[in-house]
Short mmCIF file of C-alpha atoms and ligand atoms in Angstrom, two decimals:
data_model
loop_
_atom_site.label_atom_id
_atom_site.label_comp_id
_atom_site.label_asym_id
_atom_site.label_seq_id
_atom_site.Cartn_x
_atom_site.Cartn_y
_atom_site.Cartn_z
CA MET A 1486 61.42 51.68 67.63
CA ALA A 1487 64.31 54.10 67.07
CA GLY A 1488 66.28 52.68 70.09
CA LEU A 1489 65.65 49.09 69.17
CA THR A 1490 66.54 49.64 65.61
CA ARG A 1491 69.66 51.50 66.34
CA ARG A 1492 70.95 48.62 68.55
CA ARG A 1493 70.22 46.34 65.61
CA MET A 1494 72.33 48.44 63.42
CA LEU A 1495 75.31 48.27 65.59
CA GLY A 1496 75.17 44.51 65.11
CA GLY A 1497 74.54 44.90 61.47
CA ALA A 1498 75.86 43.00 58.55
CA ALA A 1499 79.50 42.74 57.72
CA ALA A 1500 81.56 45.36 55.89
CA ALA A 1501 81.23 46.23 52.25
CA THR A 1502 82.86 44.60 49.28
CA GLY A 1503 84.77 47.83 48.27
CA GLY A 1504 82.04 49.59 46.26
CA LEU A 1505 82.87 48.41 42.67
CA LEU A 1506 79.94 48.49 40.44
CA SER A 1507 81.11 45.26 38.63
CA SER A 1508 84.05 42.86 38.90
CA LYS A 1509 86.91 42.90 36.40
CA ALA A 1510 85.80 41.62 32.95
CA GLU A 1511 88.43 38.78 32.78
CA ALA A 1512 87.28 37.37 36.05
CA ARG A 1513 83.96 36.59 34.68
CA SER A 1514 82.92 33.83 32.10
CA PRO A 1515 82.20 35.21 28.68
CA ASP A 1516 79.06 37.23 28.53
CA PRO A 1517 76.96 36.19 25.55
CA LEU A 1518 75.36 39.59 25.50
CA ILE A 1519 78.82 41.00 24.70
CA THR A 1520 80.21 37.96 22.74
CA GLU A 1521 77.20 36.67 20.71
CA LEU A 1522 75.20 38.31 17.90
CA GLN A 1523 71.70 38.92 19.43
CA ASP A 1524 68.36 38.60 17.68
CA TRP A 1525 67.57 42.38 17.80
CA ALA A 1526 70.85 43.01 15.90
CA SER A 1527 70.30 40.43 13.27
CA GLN A 1528 66.70 41.24 12.39
CA THR A 1529 64.85 44.42 11.74
CA GLY A 1530 62.62 46.05 14.37
CA ASP A 1531 59.12 47.42 14.17
CA GLY A 1532 58.29 49.79 11.36
CA VAL A 1533 57.51 53.52 12.37
CA ASP A 1534 53.71 53.07 11.89
CA ALA A 1535 53.53 50.08 14.47
CA THR A 1536 52.90 52.55 17.36
CA PRO A 1537 51.42 55.95 15.90
CA TYR A 1538 50.88 56.84 19.63
CA GLY A 1539 53.28 55.09 21.85
CA LEU A 1540 53.00 53.30 25.23
CA PRO A 1541 56.01 52.36 27.40
CA ILE A 1542 57.72 49.31 26.30
CA GLU A 1543 56.24 46.03 27.66
CA TYR A 1544 59.13 45.51 30.10
CA GLU A 1545 57.96 48.63 31.95
CA ARG A 1546 54.41 47.43 32.24
CA ASP A 1547 54.51 47.33 36.03
CA VAL A 1548 55.03 51.06 36.20
CA ILE A 1549 51.36 51.94 36.42
CA ARG A 1550 48.74 53.61 38.54
CA ARG A 1551 47.42 51.24 41.30
CA ASN A 1552 44.54 51.49 43.65
CA VAL A 1553 43.96 50.07 47.15
CA PRO A 1554 40.70 48.15 46.66
CA TRP A 1555 39.51 48.37 50.38
CA LEU A 1556 39.94 52.11 50.54
CA THR A 1557 36.67 52.97 48.65
CA ALA A 1558 33.43 51.18 48.13
CA ASP A 1559 33.77 51.28 44.26
CA THR A 1560 36.15 52.82 41.69
CA ILE A 1561 33.75 55.59 40.59
CA SER A 1562 34.32 57.81 43.65
CA SER A 1563 37.86 56.68 44.29
CA VAL A 1564 41.62 57.23 43.82
CA ASN A 1565 44.52 55.50 42.19
CA PHE A 1566 48.20 56.39 42.89
CA THR A 1567 51.15 57.47 40.84
CA PRO A 1568 54.04 54.94 40.79
CA ILE A 1569 56.46 57.45 42.19
CA HIS A 1570 58.85 54.68 43.40
CA ALA A 1571 59.56 53.88 39.62
CA LEU A 1572 59.94 57.41 38.15
CA ASP A 1573 62.84 59.75 38.19
CA GLY A 1574 63.18 63.44 37.40
CA THR A 1575 60.25 65.54 38.18
CA ILE A 1576 57.68 65.44 35.39
CA THR A 1577 54.77 62.93 35.81
CA PRO A 1578 53.76 61.34 32.50
CA GLN A 1579 49.95 61.77 32.34
CA GLY A 1580 49.42 58.09 31.64
CA CYS A 1581 50.45 57.20 35.17
CA ALA A 1582 49.52 60.30 37.15
CA PHE A 1583 47.09 59.54 39.88
CA GLU A 1584 43.47 60.05 39.36
CA ARG A 1585 40.88 61.25 41.92
CA HIS A 1586 37.24 61.76 41.05
CA HIS A 1587 33.92 61.79 42.84
CA SER A 1588 31.60 60.56 40.03
CA GLY A 1589 33.83 59.00 37.55
CA ALA A 1590 35.92 60.49 34.63
CA ILE A 1591 33.56 61.85 31.88
CA ALA A 1592 34.15 62.07 28.27
CA LEU A 1593 33.52 65.63 27.05
CA ARG A 1594 34.13 66.67 23.49
CA LYS A 1595 35.79 70.00 22.67
CA GLN A 1596 32.77 70.88 20.51
CA ASP A 1597 30.45 70.43 23.61
CA TYR A 1598 32.58 72.24 25.94
CA ARG A 1599 31.37 75.60 27.45
CA LEU A 1600 32.58 77.66 30.30
CA LEU A 1601 30.08 80.01 31.93
CA ILE A 1602 31.59 83.22 34.00
CA ASN A 1603 28.52 84.93 35.82
CA GLY A 1604 27.56 86.36 39.15
CA LEU A 1605 29.17 89.69 40.11
CA VAL A 1606 30.35 90.50 36.56
CA GLU A 1607 29.46 93.27 34.04
CA ASN A 1608 29.14 90.89 31.11
CA PRO A 1609 28.16 87.27 31.91
CA ILE A 1610 30.07 85.25 29.23
CA VAL A 1611 29.99 81.78 27.76
CA LEU A 1612 33.38 80.59 26.23
CA THR A 1613 33.90 77.73 23.86
CA TYR A 1614 37.10 75.72 23.73
CA GLY A 1615 37.95 77.54 20.71
CA ASP A 1616 37.44 80.91 22.52
CA ILE A 1617 39.76 79.89 25.46
CA GLU A 1618 42.57 79.18 22.95
CA ARG A 1619 42.49 82.69 21.61
CA PHE A 1620 43.46 84.45 24.92
CA PRO A 1621 47.14 84.97 25.66
CA ARG A 1622 48.41 81.72 27.34
CA GLU A 1623 51.23 80.82 29.69
CA THR A 1624 53.10 77.63 30.40
CA HIS A 1625 54.21 76.63 34.04
CA VAL A 1626 55.25 73.44 35.92
CA TYR A 1627 53.26 72.82 38.99
CA PHE A 1628 52.71 69.88 41.46
CA CYS A 1629 49.16 68.71 42.26
CA GLU A 1630 48.73 66.95 45.60
CA CYS A 1631 45.41 65.63 46.96
CA ALA A 1632 44.85 66.91 50.48
CA ALA A 1633 44.30 63.25 51.38
CA ASN A 1634 47.78 62.18 50.29
CA THR A 1635 49.34 60.24 53.11
CA GLY A 1636 46.09 60.51 54.92
CA MET A 1637 45.99 56.79 55.89
CA GLU A 1638 49.19 57.27 57.90
CA TRP A 1639 47.76 59.50 60.57
CA ALA A 1640 47.14 56.63 62.87
CA GLY A 1641 50.55 55.20 62.27
CA ALA A 1642 52.34 53.34 59.47
CA GLN A 1643 49.73 51.64 57.08
CA LEU A 1644 50.64 51.10 53.59
CA ASN A 1645 53.81 49.42 52.59
CA GLY A 1646 54.69 51.39 49.48
CA VAL A 1647 55.43 55.03 48.61
CA GLN A 1648 53.16 54.80 45.77
CA PHE A 1649 50.31 54.27 48.27
CA THR A 1650 51.62 56.61 51.10
CA HIS A 1651 52.66 59.51 48.88
CA GLY A 1652 51.30 58.83 45.34
CA MET A 1653 48.35 61.18 45.28
CA LEU A 1654 50.80 63.61 43.69
CA HIS A 1655 51.73 64.59 40.16
CA ASN A 1656 53.72 67.33 38.53
CA MET A 1657 53.01 68.54 35.11
CA GLU A 1658 53.76 71.42 32.61
CA TYR A 1659 50.58 73.13 32.13
CA THR A 1660 49.46 75.55 29.32
CA GLY A 1661 46.58 77.66 29.80
CA VAL A 1662 45.10 81.28 30.18
CA PRO A 1663 45.60 83.02 33.45
CA LEU A 1664 42.22 83.02 35.37
CA ARG A 1665 42.53 86.74 35.79
CA VAL A 1666 42.37 87.30 31.99
CA LEU A 1667 39.18 85.57 31.73
CA LEU A 1668 37.69 87.31 34.84
CA ALA A 1669 38.66 90.60 33.33
CA GLU A 1670 36.94 89.64 29.95
CA ALA A 1671 33.71 89.16 31.96
CA GLY A 1672 34.19 92.39 33.72
CA ALA A 1673 34.28 90.59 37.08
CA ASP A 1674 34.10 92.61 40.32
CA MET A 1675 37.79 91.57 41.53
CA SER A 1676 37.31 93.19 44.92
CA ASP A 1677 39.59 91.37 47.43
CA GLN A 1678 36.64 90.34 49.66
CA ASN A 1679 34.97 88.52 46.76
CA TRP A 1680 35.11 84.85 45.92
CA LEU A 1681 34.59 82.48 43.08
CA TYR A 1682 32.59 79.48 43.08
CA ILE A 1683 34.08 76.96 40.65
CA GLU A 1684 32.08 73.96 39.33
CA GLY A 1685 32.99 70.99 36.97
CA ALA A 1686 30.78 69.49 34.43
CA ASP A 1687 30.80 65.96 35.96
CA ALA A 1688 27.76 64.74 38.15
CA SER A 1689 29.56 65.51 41.30
CA SER A 1690 30.55 69.17 40.03
CA ASN A 1691 33.15 69.25 42.97
CA GLY A 1692 32.06 72.77 43.67
CA ARG A 1693 34.66 74.80 45.54
CA SER A 1694 34.93 78.44 46.72
CA LEU A 1695 38.14 80.15 45.86
CA PRO A 1696 39.22 83.57 47.29
CA MET A 1697 39.59 86.35 44.70
CA ALA A 1698 43.27 87.04 45.69
CA LYS A 1699 44.38 83.41 44.73
CA ALA A 1700 42.49 83.63 41.37
CA LEU A 1701 44.14 86.75 40.42
CA ASP A 1702 47.46 85.47 41.45
CA ASP A 1703 48.56 82.50 39.66
CA CYS A 1704 45.64 80.15 38.76
CA LEU A 1705 45.48 78.92 35.15
CA VAL A 1706 42.59 77.68 33.01
CA ALA A 1707 44.54 74.89 31.45
CA PHE A 1708 44.05 72.84 28.38
CA LYS A 1709 47.35 71.21 27.85
CA ALA A 1710 49.54 69.03 30.16
CA ASN A 1711 53.10 68.07 29.29
CA GLY A 1712 52.61 69.47 25.87
CA GLU A 1713 49.48 67.54 24.89
CA ALA A 1714 45.89 67.61 25.52
CA LEU A 1715 44.73 66.94 29.13
CA ARG A 1716 43.82 63.32 29.46
CA LYS A 1717 40.05 62.51 29.96
CA GLU A 1718 40.81 61.53 33.66
CA HIS A 1719 42.58 64.90 34.24
CA GLY A 1720 39.75 67.08 33.02
CA TYR A 1721 39.77 67.05 29.22
CA PRO A 1722 39.45 69.47 27.71
CA VAL A 1723 39.84 72.16 30.43
CA ARG A 1724 40.77 72.19 34.13
CA LEU A 1725 41.61 74.70 36.83
CA VAL A 1726 45.25 74.66 37.97
CA VAL A 1727 45.51 76.17 41.47
CA PRO A 1728 49.26 76.24 42.13
CA GLY A 1729 50.31 75.05 45.52
CA TRP A 1730 46.82 74.45 46.87
CA GLU A 1731 45.17 71.19 47.60
CA GLY A 1732 44.16 69.07 44.63
CA ASN A 1733 40.41 69.25 45.39
CA LEU A 1734 40.40 72.87 44.20
CA TRP A 1735 41.80 71.85 40.79
CA VAL A 1736 38.43 71.50 39.27
CA LYS A 1737 38.36 69.26 36.31
CA TRP A 1738 35.86 69.56 33.29
CA LEU A 1739 35.64 73.15 34.20
CA ARG A 1740 32.16 74.40 33.55
CA ARG A 1741 31.20 77.46 35.59
CA ILE A 1742 32.91 80.23 37.49
CA GLU A 1743 30.55 82.35 39.65
CA VAL A 1744 31.80 85.55 41.25
CA VAL A 1745 30.13 85.67 44.67
CA ALA A 1746 30.39 87.97 47.67
CA GLU A 1747 30.71 85.03 50.17
CA ALA A 1748 32.17 81.62 50.09
CA VAL A 1749 29.43 78.96 49.32
CA GLU A 1750 30.59 76.52 52.02
CA SER A 1751 29.83 73.59 49.78
CA ARG A 1752 30.09 69.83 50.72
CA GLU A 1753 33.67 69.76 49.51
CA GLU A 1754 34.74 72.50 51.80
CA THR A 1755 32.72 71.57 54.97
CA SER A 1756 32.12 67.83 55.45
CA LYS A 1757 35.12 67.01 53.38
CA TYR A 1758 38.46 68.85 53.09
CA THR A 1759 38.39 70.21 56.61
CA ASP A 1760 40.66 69.09 59.40
CA LEU A 1761 39.15 67.68 62.64
CA LEU A 1762 41.27 68.88 65.47
CA ALA A 1763 41.74 67.12 68.95
CA ASN A 1764 39.24 69.35 70.68
CA GLY A 1765 36.44 68.35 68.15
CA THR A 1766 36.45 71.57 66.21
CA ALA A 1767 37.24 71.51 62.51
CA ARG A 1768 39.82 73.72 60.71
CA LYS A 1769 38.65 75.01 57.37
CA TRP A 1770 40.31 76.80 54.43
CA SER A 1771 43.51 74.81 54.78
CA TRP A 1772 44.27 75.24 51.22
CA VAL A 1773 48.02 75.42 50.91
CA MET A 1774 50.08 72.21 50.82
CA ASP A 1775 52.95 72.64 53.38
CA ALA A 1776 56.41 71.55 52.52
CA LYS A 1777 57.07 67.86 52.27
CA ALA A 1778 59.73 65.44 51.08
CA VAL A 1779 59.73 61.66 50.69
CA ILE A 1780 62.48 59.12 49.65
CA THR A 1781 61.09 57.24 46.57
CA SER A 1782 63.95 54.80 46.24
CA PRO A 1783 64.88 52.80 48.28
CA SER A 1784 61.35 52.27 49.46
CA PRO A 1785 59.17 49.19 50.04
CA GLN A 1786 58.34 48.83 46.22
CA ALA A 1787 62.00 49.73 45.30
CA PRO A 1788 64.19 47.55 47.56
CA ILE A 1789 67.99 47.44 47.27
CA PHE A 1790 68.73 44.47 44.84
CA HIS A 1791 72.31 45.28 43.96
CA GLY A 1792 74.14 44.35 47.27
CA TYR A 1793 76.54 46.53 49.03
CA GLY A 1794 78.55 49.49 47.54
CA PRO A 1795 77.46 52.70 45.92
CA LEU A 1796 73.65 53.40 46.56
CA VAL A 1797 71.66 56.34 45.18
CA ILE A 1798 68.99 57.57 47.63
CA SER A 1799 66.39 59.62 45.58
CA GLY A 1800 63.30 61.34 46.27
CA LEU A 1801 60.89 64.26 45.89
CA ALA A 1802 60.28 67.44 47.67
CA TRP A 1803 57.61 70.04 47.16
CA SER A 1804 56.00 73.17 48.86
CA GLY A 1805 52.70 75.11 48.17
CA HIS A 1806 54.50 78.11 49.53
CA GLY A 1807 57.00 78.40 46.79
CA ARG A 1808 60.41 76.95 46.03
CA ILE A 1809 62.22 74.07 47.86
CA THR A 1810 65.67 75.40 49.02
CA ARG A 1811 67.00 72.24 50.81
CA VAL A 1812 66.39 68.78 51.52
CA ASP A 1813 68.00 66.77 54.36
CA VAL A 1814 68.42 63.08 54.47
CA SER A 1815 68.98 60.94 57.54
CA LEU A 1816 70.05 57.33 57.54
CA ASP A 1817 69.56 56.86 61.28
CA GLY A 1818 65.97 58.00 61.84
CA GLY A 1819 66.58 61.57 62.42
CA VAL A 1820 69.41 61.46 64.78
CA SER A 1821 71.81 62.99 62.22
CA TRP A 1822 71.18 64.74 59.02
CA GLU A 1823 73.05 65.33 55.66
CA ILE A 1824 72.19 67.88 53.05
CA ALA A 1825 70.98 66.19 49.87
CA ARG A 1826 71.94 67.19 46.29
CA LEU A 1827 69.15 68.84 44.39
CA GLY A 1828 68.65 67.42 40.85
CA TYR A 1829 68.29 71.15 39.76
CA ARG A 1830 67.27 74.46 41.41
CA GLY A 1831 63.79 73.95 42.90
CA SER A 1832 61.02 76.02 41.09
CA ASP A 1833 57.93 77.66 42.46
CA LYS A 1834 55.29 75.19 43.62
CA ALA A 1835 56.75 72.37 41.58
CA LEU A 1836 58.37 69.06 42.48
CA THR A 1837 62.08 69.08 43.08
CA ARG A 1838 64.06 65.86 42.77
CA PHE A 1839 66.91 65.22 45.29
CA TYR A 1840 69.68 62.71 45.49
CA HIS A 1841 71.93 61.55 48.14
CA ASP A 1842 74.72 59.24 47.15
CA ILE A 1843 76.14 56.84 49.69
CA HIS A 1844 78.33 53.79 50.00
CA TRP A 1845 76.04 51.21 51.68
CA ASN A 1846 77.88 48.52 53.68
CA GLY A 1847 74.69 46.55 54.54
CA ASN A 1848 74.06 48.35 57.82
CA GLU A 1849 70.38 48.63 58.63
CA MET A 1850 69.04 51.99 58.07
CA LEU A 1851 66.04 54.31 59.06
CA LEU A 1852 65.80 56.42 55.98
CA GLN A 1853 64.12 59.84 56.35
CA ALA A 1854 63.97 63.07 54.23
CA ARG A 1855 62.76 66.57 55.29
CA ALA A 1856 61.98 69.50 53.09
CA ILE A 1857 62.80 73.22 53.82
CA ASP A 1858 61.18 75.88 51.60
CA GLU A 1859 61.94 79.36 50.56
CA THR A 1860 59.93 80.72 53.63
CA GLY A 1861 62.30 78.88 55.94
CA TYR A 1862 59.61 76.24 56.95
CA VAL A 1863 61.03 73.02 57.95
CA GLN A 1864 58.82 69.92 57.41
CA PRO A 1865 57.70 68.48 60.85
CA THR A 1866 58.05 65.01 62.21
CA LYS A 1867 54.87 63.06 62.66
CA SER A 1868 54.91 63.63 66.47
CA GLN A 1869 55.31 67.30 65.99
CA LEU A 1870 52.44 67.38 63.55
CA ARG A 1871 50.24 65.31 65.97
CA ALA A 1872 51.04 67.64 68.92
CA VAL A 1873 49.45 70.53 67.01
CA ARG A 1874 46.73 68.71 64.93
CA GLY A 1875 45.75 65.82 67.19
CA GLU A 1876 44.94 62.36 65.77
CA ASN A 1877 41.65 62.77 64.11
CA SER A 1878 42.82 64.21 60.84
CA ILE A 1879 43.05 62.72 57.35
CA TYR A 1880 44.05 65.54 55.18
CA HIS A 1881 47.30 67.69 55.05
CA ASN A 1882 49.64 65.09 56.58
CA ASN A 1883 53.23 66.25 55.76
CA GLY A 1884 54.97 64.55 58.63
CA VAL A 1885 58.51 63.00 57.96
CA GLN A 1886 58.19 59.54 56.55
CA THR A 1887 60.53 56.66 57.76
CA TRP A 1888 61.68 53.56 55.77
CA TYR A 1889 63.39 50.78 57.61
CA VAL A 1890 65.96 49.10 55.38
CA ASP A 1891 67.30 45.62 56.65
CA SER A 1892 70.70 44.11 55.85
CA GLN A 1893 69.24 42.37 52.78
CA GLY A 1894 68.02 45.66 51.27
CA VAL A 1895 64.39 44.98 52.08
CA VAL A 1896 62.43 48.03 52.94
CA GLU A 1897 59.39 48.55 55.24
CA ASN A 1898 57.12 51.46 56.19
CA VAL A 1899 57.70 52.11 59.91
CA GLU A 1900 57.18 55.05 62.33
CA ILE A 1901 59.59 56.20 65.00
CA THR A 1902 57.91 56.86 68.29
N1 LIG B 2162 37.02 68.05 39.64
C1 LIG B 2162 35.84 67.55 39.31
N2 LIG B 2162 35.11 68.07 38.34
N3 LIG B 2162 35.48 66.31 39.87
C2 LIG B 2162 36.29 65.75 40.80
O1 LIG B 2162 35.83 64.65 41.32
N4 LIG B 2162 38.35 65.73 42.11
C3 LIG B 2162 39.29 66.73 42.72
C4 LIG B 2162 39.96 67.48 41.75
N5 LIG B 2162 39.17 68.02 40.76
C5 LIG B 2162 37.43 66.35 41.14
C6 LIG B 2162 37.86 67.49 40.49
C7 LIG B 2162 40.20 66.13 43.61
S1 LIG B 2162 39.71 65.54 45.10
C8 LIG B 2162 41.61 66.01 43.28
S2 LIG B 2162 42.79 65.54 44.31
C9 LIG B 2162 42.11 66.47 41.93
O2 LIG B 2162 41.09 66.85 41.12
C10 LIG B 2162 42.83 65.21 41.19
O3 LIG B 2162 43.05 65.56 40.00
P1 LIG B 2162 43.62 64.36 39.07
O4 LIG B 2162 42.49 63.39 39.00
O5 LIG B 2162 43.99 64.93 37.65
O6 LIG B 2162 44.80 63.69 39.60
#
């Protein structure tokens, strides 16, 4: 694929037009948008009470979560995907942040909310929503990535859109109480070898075992996201935030935390969320989401419409091990790399936006991005990943993604072999 495509690139489209964003004003016919009085300037607009809680303007109505109907039997135990091809910056608005639930999103009123902390504790406690709000709180931005993100791509390029290949991902500013504060309140036995068993209030409960060390480190019992209440689908009124670790541990509608001496080995950490290796054994406790980057534009849902000249290549990078320190971009399928510009300095376990500004002359491209995090870890190619993990996996696919761009700017999901 790479050899073939590079040959095609040599015979690619003609040279660029010179990279001007627009031709000179006098060379064009008069533009009525400049010369004529428009409706919106000659009439008044909507009053301030027309949208007491606003939605995006109708012209943006295609920037929405989407699902892949054939992926799951129904929409109750299912997933939809964040439209990352159409977003910029790093914060994901809650209204289009992917949802993943196992028994549907439940409506739980604050007054009906209770959190039980029991097990190896001196004082088992039941907290109301109001109680949780009275503990000292913190605010942090973190990404949440489902372990199954990019899972359909293990067998080769499948889904023609970054929303579907990489959109089980969101990044929000969470406000909540550090889990260690609530454990201290219950007089939990915080010995290092202990675990927590965490459950949600939904029918699935999504029970997961969490090692004590992670609980004491940076987990948050969160009740706000991006400044406002969590949305129903993200666990209203309270969810667990487990920074850098797979989304399945971020238990929504948080109901019970039991301090236990051993991991429970629940369904969600045995038959699911383990990684089947080539030799038939399964790897478990693969909690951390390794460093990953992807170009969100251009991408199959965001082709190049504007013709030759200046082109902004943009994407996202993240690492469950900490901060993104560098992102490399390749235009030729990984033969050569250039260092991308970071939107701003990467922050701990949060999405980092990167940009790479080029002058596109219509040449075909094989676009790739690779992330490097503060531990020095370099995102692997898909072949490197398969060499270690085999081909049976679903979860934890952080191999380098390739987009093929043709001379017309149309983009396709491909894999370099
Ligand atoms: N918590 C409960 N109670 N029930 C669930 O089904 N799904 C988990 C996790 N927490 C789930 C849950 C999975 S698999 C993921 S990836 C994240 O929630 C998704 O969080 P989101 O729906 O806010 O994107």
